[in-house]
């Protein structure tokens, strides 16, 4: 069955976020030949929006206004609500990012529609169904919507393989100015201490440190390894609680959920709450002095050793390979 799909094309610093291209790929599976509309909201368009067409969008709604930066959920939700009333989609897709996690349930409530969040897999056989993790990633459930009412979904970044782009595809861009119904006024934005340049949720490689790094300075060798690998740096809550690292880097049940191709855990024991945030990584490497550490149970490669000698050795070897 074909369905019209609307994709919220989240942008950051003037760029479409990579997960949006995954979302559009998912949209092509769901649409099954029907139309895919992407909606971009930002203060100033500085990017080539046709990238959305290359991945499958047929139409692009552009909402360009200074009020879209900084992000304010009410402004975004009200504007999106009006786009939805224009487009009449059957399915609305968000990325499972901080913004997507806030907007999707808000809109589901405004539209009186159902929402399945954090989808990691989708099947279009015998009707649409979606797989998502439950119990902090210990189990997975398959869900489907009852009936054919409007469906909202969020998809986990770095989980769906992007389709090959077709650079000949072009989409019409439609400028849209929503009516202003907003009642709240954003007075101040709190700028978080964003330590890392690469977004953890979209990183392909993550080097992560735990209490085993022993101090804030102990993260230095991890940062060096990360810079050679082009990786982001993450941390366990143990490391964050001890102020070795900023909470914006925390991975786990109460931190960020990540799905990189390679996750290198240094001095992290592998508590269930940490595993909840990283066990879906494609390859896990653990470096730990304790051979009984639970992290080795989920690791594809384990190194029993002191991270302060293993990590610099790895960095040195990688530098040699690159020179
Ligand atoms: P530890 O458990 O102390 O492990 C340190 C490891 O370093 C040990 O295995 C040790 O052998 C090794 N080590 C020591 N020195 C070296 C060395 N020189 N070289 C190599 N290895 C060394 N935790 C999270 O990470 N993320 C979460 O989101 C999260 N949410 C939580 C939510 C709740 C409700 C609760 C109750 C807990 C949560 N936790 C979370 C905390 C979690 O239970 C663990 O306490 C935490 O993950 C432990 O961090 P750690 O592995 O860095 O420290």
Coordinates of C-alpha atoms and ligand atoms in Angstrom, one line a residue:
X1 CA 0.0 0.0 0.0
X2 CA 1.4 3.4 -0.9
X3 CA 1.4 6.3 1.6
X4 CA 2.3 10.0 1.3
X5 CA 5.2 10.7 3.7
X6 CA 6.3 14.0 5.3
X7 CA 9.9 14.1 6.6
X8 CA 11.0 16.7 9.0
X9 CA 14.4 17.6 7.6
X10 CA 16.2 18.8 10.7
X11 CA 19.2 21.1 10.0
X12 CA 22.1 22.3 12.2
X13 CA 24.5 25.1 11.5
X14 CA 23.1 25.5 8.0
X15 CA 23.5 21.9 7.1
X16 CA 20.9 19.1 6.7
X17 CA 21.7 16.5 9.5
X18 CA 22.9 13.2 8.0
X19 CA 20.1 11.3 9.8
X20 CA 17.6 13.1 7.6
X21 CA 19.0 11.3 4.5
X22 CA 18.4 8.0 6.4
X23 CA 14.8 9.2 7.2
X24 CA 14.2 9.9 3.6
X25 CA 15.5 6.5 2.6
X26 CA 13.0 5.0 5.1
X27 CA 10.3 7.3 3.7
X28 CA 10.9 5.7 0.2
X29 CA 10.2 2.2 1.7
X30 CA 7.0 3.5 3.4
X31 CA 5.8 5.6 0.5
X32 CA 6.1 2.7 -1.9
X33 CA 5.7 5.1 -4.9
X34 CA 3.6 7.8 -3.2
X35 CA 4.9 11.3 -2.7
X36 CA 7.6 12.3 -0.2
X37 CA 7.7 15.9 1.1
X38 CA 10.6 17.2 3.1
X39 CA 10.1 20.2 5.4
X40 CA 13.1 22.4 6.2
X41 CA 13.0 25.1 8.9
X42 CA 15.9 27.4 9.4
X43 CA 16.8 31.1 9.9
X44 CA 18.7 31.3 6.6
X45 CA 19.1 28.8 3.8
X46 CA 22.7 28.4 3.0
X47 CA 22.6 24.7 1.9
X48 CA 21.7 23.0 -1.4
X49 CA 18.3 21.5 -0.5
X50 CA 18.4 19.4 -3.7
X51 CA 20.3 16.8 -1.6
X52 CA 16.9 15.9 -0.2
X53 CA 15.7 15.2 -3.7
X54 CA 18.8 13.1 -4.5
X55 CA 17.7 10.7 -1.7
X56 CA 14.0 10.6 -2.6
X57 CA 12.1 13.8 -1.7
X58 CA 9.6 14.9 -4.4
X59 CA 8.7 18.2 -2.9
X60 CA 10.5 20.5 -0.4
X61 CA 8.6 22.9 1.9
X62 CA 11.0 25.7 3.0
X63 CA 10.2 27.7 6.1
X64 CA 12.9 30.4 6.3
X65 CA 12.7 33.0 9.1
X66 CA 14.9 34.4 11.9
X67 CA 12.5 33.0 14.4
X68 CA 13.6 29.4 13.7
X69 CA 16.9 30.0 15.4
X70 CA 17.3 29.3 18.2
X71 CA 15.0 26.3 18.3
X72 CA 11.8 26.8 20.2
X73 CA 9.4 23.8 20.3
X74 CA 6.2 25.8 20.3
X75 CA 7.2 27.8 17.2
X76 CA 8.3 24.6 15.4
X77 CA 5.3 22.6 16.4
X78 CA 2.8 25.3 15.4
X79 CA 4.5 25.8 12.0
X80 CA 4.8 22.1 11.3
X81 CA 1.1 21.6 12.3
X82 CA 0.2 24.0 9.5
X83 CA 2.5 22.3 7.0
X84 CA 0.8 19.0 7.8
X85 CA -2.6 20.5 7.2
X86 CA -1.4 21.6 3.7
X87 CA 0.3 18.4 2.8
X88 CA -2.1 15.8 4.3
X89 CA 0.5 13.1 4.8
X90 CA -0.3 9.5 5.9
X91 CA 3.0 9.2 7.7
X92 CA 5.3 11.8 9.4
X93 CA 8.9 10.9 10.0
X94 CA 11.3 12.5 12.5
X95 CA 14.8 11.7 13.5
X96 CA 15.2 10.4 17.0
X97 CA 17.3 13.4 18.0
X98 CA 16.8 15.8 20.9
X99 CA 14.6 18.0 18.7
X100 CA 12.8 15.0 17.1
X101 CA 12.1 13.4 20.5
X102 CA 10.5 16.7 21.6
X103 CA 8.5 17.6 18.5
X104 CA 7.1 14.2 17.5
X105 CA 5.1 13.5 20.7
X106 CA 4.0 17.2 20.8
X107 CA 2.6 16.9 17.2
X108 CA 1.1 13.5 17.8
X109 CA -0.9 15.0 20.7
X110 CA -1.9 18.1 18.6
X111 CA -3.0 15.8 15.7
X112 CA -4.5 13.1 18.0
X113 CA -2.4 10.6 16.1
X114 CA -0.2 7.6 17.2
X115 CA 3.5 7.7 17.5
X116 CA 6.1 4.9 17.4
X117 CA 9.5 6.2 18.6
X118 CA 13.1 5.2 18.3
X119 CA 12.5 2.7 15.4
X120 CA 15.5 0.7 14.5
X121 CA 14.0 -1.5 11.7
X122 CA 10.9 -1.3 9.5
X123 CA 9.1 -3.9 7.4
X124 CA 6.6 -3.3 4.7
X125 CA 5.5 -6.9 4.3
X126 CA 1.9 -7.7 5.4
X127 CA 1.4 -4.1 6.4
X128 CA 3.8 -1.7 8.0
X129 CA 5.6 -2.8 11.2
X130 CA 8.4 -1.3 13.2
X131 CA 11.0 -2.7 15.6
X132 CA 12.2 -0.7 18.6
X133 CA 14.2 -1.4 21.7
X134 CA 12.6 -1.7 25.1
X135 CA 13.9 -2.3 28.7
X136 CA 17.0 -0.2 28.0
X137 CA 17.9 -2.2 24.9
X138 CA 17.6 -5.6 26.6
X139 CA 14.7 -6.6 24.3
X140 CA 13.1 -5.5 21.1
X141 CA 9.4 -5.2 20.3
X142 CA 7.6 -5.2 17.0
X143 CA 4.8 -2.6 16.7
X144 CA 2.2 -1.7 14.2
X145 CA -0.5 1.0 13.9
X146 CA -4.1 -0.2 14.1
X147 CA -6.0 1.1 11.0
X148 CA -4.7 3.6 8.6
X149 CA -4.9 6.7 10.6
X150 CA -2.0 9.3 10.5
X151 CA 1.2 7.7 11.8
X152 CA 4.2 9.5 13.4
X153 CA 7.6 7.8 13.7
X154 CA 11.0 8.7 15.0
X155 CA 14.0 6.8 13.6
X156 CA 17.2 6.1 15.4
X157 CA 20.2 7.8 13.8
X158 CA 23.0 5.7 12.2
X159 CA 20.7 2.7 12.0
X160 CA 19.2 2.7 8.5
X161 CA 21.5 2.4 5.5
X162 CA 21.2 5.4 3.2
X163 CA 20.1 4.6 -0.3
X164 CA 22.4 5.6 -3.2
X165 CA 21.8 9.1 -4.2
X166 CA 20.4 9.9 -7.6
X167 CA 21.9 13.2 -8.6
X168 CA 19.6 13.7 -11.5
X169 CA 16.5 13.8 -9.2
X170 CA 15.2 17.3 -8.6
X171 CA 12.4 18.5 -6.3
X172 CA 10.3 21.7 -6.3
X173 CA 10.9 24.0 -3.4
X174 CA 7.8 25.7 -2.0
X175 CA 8.3 28.6 0.3
X176 CA 5.7 28.5 3.2
X177 CA 4.9 31.1 5.7
X178 CA 2.8 29.8 8.6
X179 CA 0.4 32.0 10.5
X180 CA 1.8 33.1 13.8
X181 CA -0.2 31.5 16.6
X182 CA 2.7 31.3 19.1
X183 CA 1.9 32.5 22.6
X184 CA 5.2 31.9 24.4
X185 CA 8.3 34.1 24.1
X186 CA 11.8 32.7 24.1
X187 CA 13.7 35.0 26.5
X188 CA 17.0 33.2 26.8
X189 CA 18.8 30.2 25.4
X190 CA 21.1 28.3 27.6
X191 CA 24.1 27.3 25.5
X192 CA 25.4 24.0 26.6
X193 CA 29.0 23.3 27.0
X194 CA 29.4 21.4 23.8
X195 CA 32.7 19.8 24.2
X196 CA 32.9 17.8 21.0
X197 CA 32.6 18.9 17.4
X198 CA 31.3 15.6 16.1
X199 CA 27.8 14.8 17.2
X200 CA 27.9 11.6 19.3
X201 CA 24.5 10.3 17.9
X202 CA 25.7 10.6 14.3
X203 CA 29.4 9.6 14.8
X204 CA 30.7 6.6 12.9
X205 CA 33.5 6.1 15.4
X206 CA 33.4 6.8 19.2
X207 CA 36.3 6.6 21.7
X208 CA 34.7 6.5 25.1
X209 CA 36.2 6.8 28.6
X210 CA 35.1 5.7 32.0
X211 CA 36.2 5.9 35.6
X212 CA 39.3 4.0 34.5
X213 CA 40.7 7.2 32.9
X214 CA 41.1 8.4 36.5
X215 CA 40.9 12.2 35.9
X216 CA 39.8 14.9 33.4
X217 CA 43.4 14.9 32.1
X218 CA 43.2 11.2 31.6
X219 CA 40.9 11.8 28.6
X220 CA 43.9 13.4 26.7
X221 CA 45.1 10.1 25.2
X222 CA 41.5 9.2 24.2
X223 CA 41.2 12.6 22.5
X224 CA 44.4 12.0 20.6
X225 CA 43.2 8.5 19.4
X226 CA 39.9 10.1 18.4
X227 CA 41.5 12.8 16.4
X228 CA 43.5 10.2 14.4
X229 CA 40.4 8.2 13.8
X230 CA 38.1 11.2 13.1
X231 CA 36.0 10.0 16.0
X232 CA 33.9 11.6 18.6
X233 CA 34.7 11.3 22.3
X234 CA 32.1 9.9 24.7
X235 CA 32.0 9.0 28.4
X236 CA 30.4 6.8 31.0
X237 CA 28.2 8.3 33.7
X238 CA 30.9 7.2 36.2
X239 CA 33.3 9.5 34.4
X240 CA 30.8 12.4 34.2
X241 CA 29.8 12.1 37.8
X242 CA 33.4 12.5 38.8
X243 CA 33.7 15.6 36.5
X244 CA 36.3 13.9 34.3
X245 CA 34.0 14.7 31.4
X246 CA 31.0 16.9 30.6
X247 CA 27.5 15.3 30.8
X248 CA 26.9 16.2 27.2
X249 CA 29.3 13.3 26.4
X250 CA 27.5 10.8 28.6
X251 CA 26.4 7.6 26.8
X252 CA 23.8 5.2 28.2
X253 CA 20.3 4.9 29.6
X254 CA 20.3 8.4 30.9
X255 CA 22.7 9.8 28.4
X256 CA 22.9 9.5 24.6
X257 CA 22.1 6.4 22.6
X258 CA 24.7 5.8 20.0
X259 CA 25.1 3.4 17.1
X260 CA 28.5 3.9 15.6
X261 CA 30.4 1.5 13.3
X262 CA 33.1 1.3 15.9
X263 CA 32.9 1.9 19.7
X264 CA 36.1 1.8 21.7
X265 CA 35.4 1.6 25.4
X266 CA 38.4 2.5 27.6
X267 CA 38.2 1.9 31.3
X268 CA 34.5 1.3 31.3
X269 CA 33.2 -1.7 33.2
X270 CA 30.0 -2.2 31.1
X271 CA 27.2 -1.6 33.5
X272 CA 23.8 -2.4 32.1
X273 CA 22.9 1.3 32.0
X274 CA 26.0 2.1 29.9
X275 CA 25.3 -0.9 27.5
X276 CA 21.8 0.5 27.0
X277 CA 23.4 3.4 25.1
X278 CA 26.0 1.7 23.0
X279 CA 25.3 -2.1 22.7
X280 CA 23.9 -1.6 19.1
X281 CA 27.3 -0.3 17.9
X282 CA 28.4 -2.4 15.0
X283 CA 31.9 -3.3 16.4
X284 CA 32.8 -2.9 20.0
X285 CA 36.4 -2.8 21.3
X286 CA 37.0 -2.9 25.1
X287 CA 40.2 -1.9 26.8
X288 CA 40.1 -2.8 30.5
X289 CA 42.6 -4.1 33.2
X290 CA 40.0 -6.4 34.6
X291 CA 39.5 -9.6 32.5
X292 CA 36.2 -10.2 34.3
X293 CA 34.7 -6.7 33.4
X294 CA 31.2 -7.2 31.9
X295 CA 32.1 -5.0 28.9
X296 CA 34.0 -8.0 27.5
X297 CA 30.7 -9.9 27.2
X298 CA 29.5 -7.5 24.5
X299 CA 32.9 -6.7 23.0
X300 CA 33.9 -8.0 19.6
X301 CA 37.5 -7.4 20.4
X302 CA 38.9 -7.2 24.0
X303 CA 42.2 -5.9 25.2
X304 CA 43.1 -6.7 28.8
X305 CA 45.5 -4.0 29.7
X306 CA 46.1 -0.5 31.0
X307 CA 44.5 2.0 28.8
X308 CA 47.3 4.5 29.4
X309 CA 49.7 2.2 27.6
X310 CA 47.2 0.5 25.1
X311 CA 45.6 3.7 23.8
X312 CA 48.9 5.6 23.0
X313 CA 50.2 2.4 21.3
X314 CA 47.0 2.3 19.1
X315 CA 47.4 6.0 18.3
X316 CA 51.0 5.5 17.3
X317 CA 50.3 2.5 15.1
X318 CA 47.4 4.3 13.4
X319 CA 49.6 7.4 12.8
X320 CA 52.3 5.1 11.2
X321 CA 49.6 3.5 9.0
X322 CA 48.5 7.0 7.8
X323 CA 51.9 8.4 7.2
Ligands
LIG1 P1 33.3 1.6 36.8 O1 32.2 0.7 36.9 O2 34.0 2.1 38.1 O3 34.4 1.0 35.9 C1 35.7 1.4 35.7 C2 36.4 0.4 34.9 O4 37.7 0.8 34.5 C3 36.6 -0.9 35.7 O5 36.1 -2.0 34.9 C4 38.1 -1.1 35.8 O6 38.6 -2.4 35.7 C5 38.6 -0.2 34.6 N1 39.9 0.4 34.8 C6 40.5 1.0 35.9 N2 41.7 1.5 35.6 C7 42.0 1.1 34.3 C8 43.1 1.3 33.4 N3 44.1 2.0 33.8 N4 43.0 0.8 32.2 C9 41.9 0.1 31.7 N5 40.8 -0.1 32.5 C10 40.8 0.4 33.8 N6 26.1 4.8 33.4 C11 26.4 5.2 32.2 O7 27.6 5.0 31.7 N7 25.5 5.8 31.4 C12 24.2 6.0 31.8 O8 23.4 6.6 31.1 C13 23.8 5.6 33.1 N8 22.6 5.8 33.6 C14 22.3 5.3 34.8 C15 20.9 5.4 35.3 C16 20.6 4.9 36.5 C17 19.2 5.0 37.0 C18 21.6 4.3 37.3 C19 21.2 3.8 38.7 C20 22.9 4.2 36.9 C21 23.3 4.7 35.7 N9 24.6 4.6 35.2 C22 24.9 5.0 33.9 C23 25.7 4.3 36.1 C24 26.1 2.8 35.9 O9 25.4 2.0 36.7 C25 27.6 2.7 36.3 O10 27.8 3.1 37.6 C26 28.6 3.5 35.4 O11 28.3 3.1 34.0 C27 30.0 3.0 35.7 O12 30.9 3.8 35.0 P2 32.3 3.2 34.6 O13 32.2 2.0 33.9 O14 33.1 4.3 34.0 O15 33.0 3.0 36.1

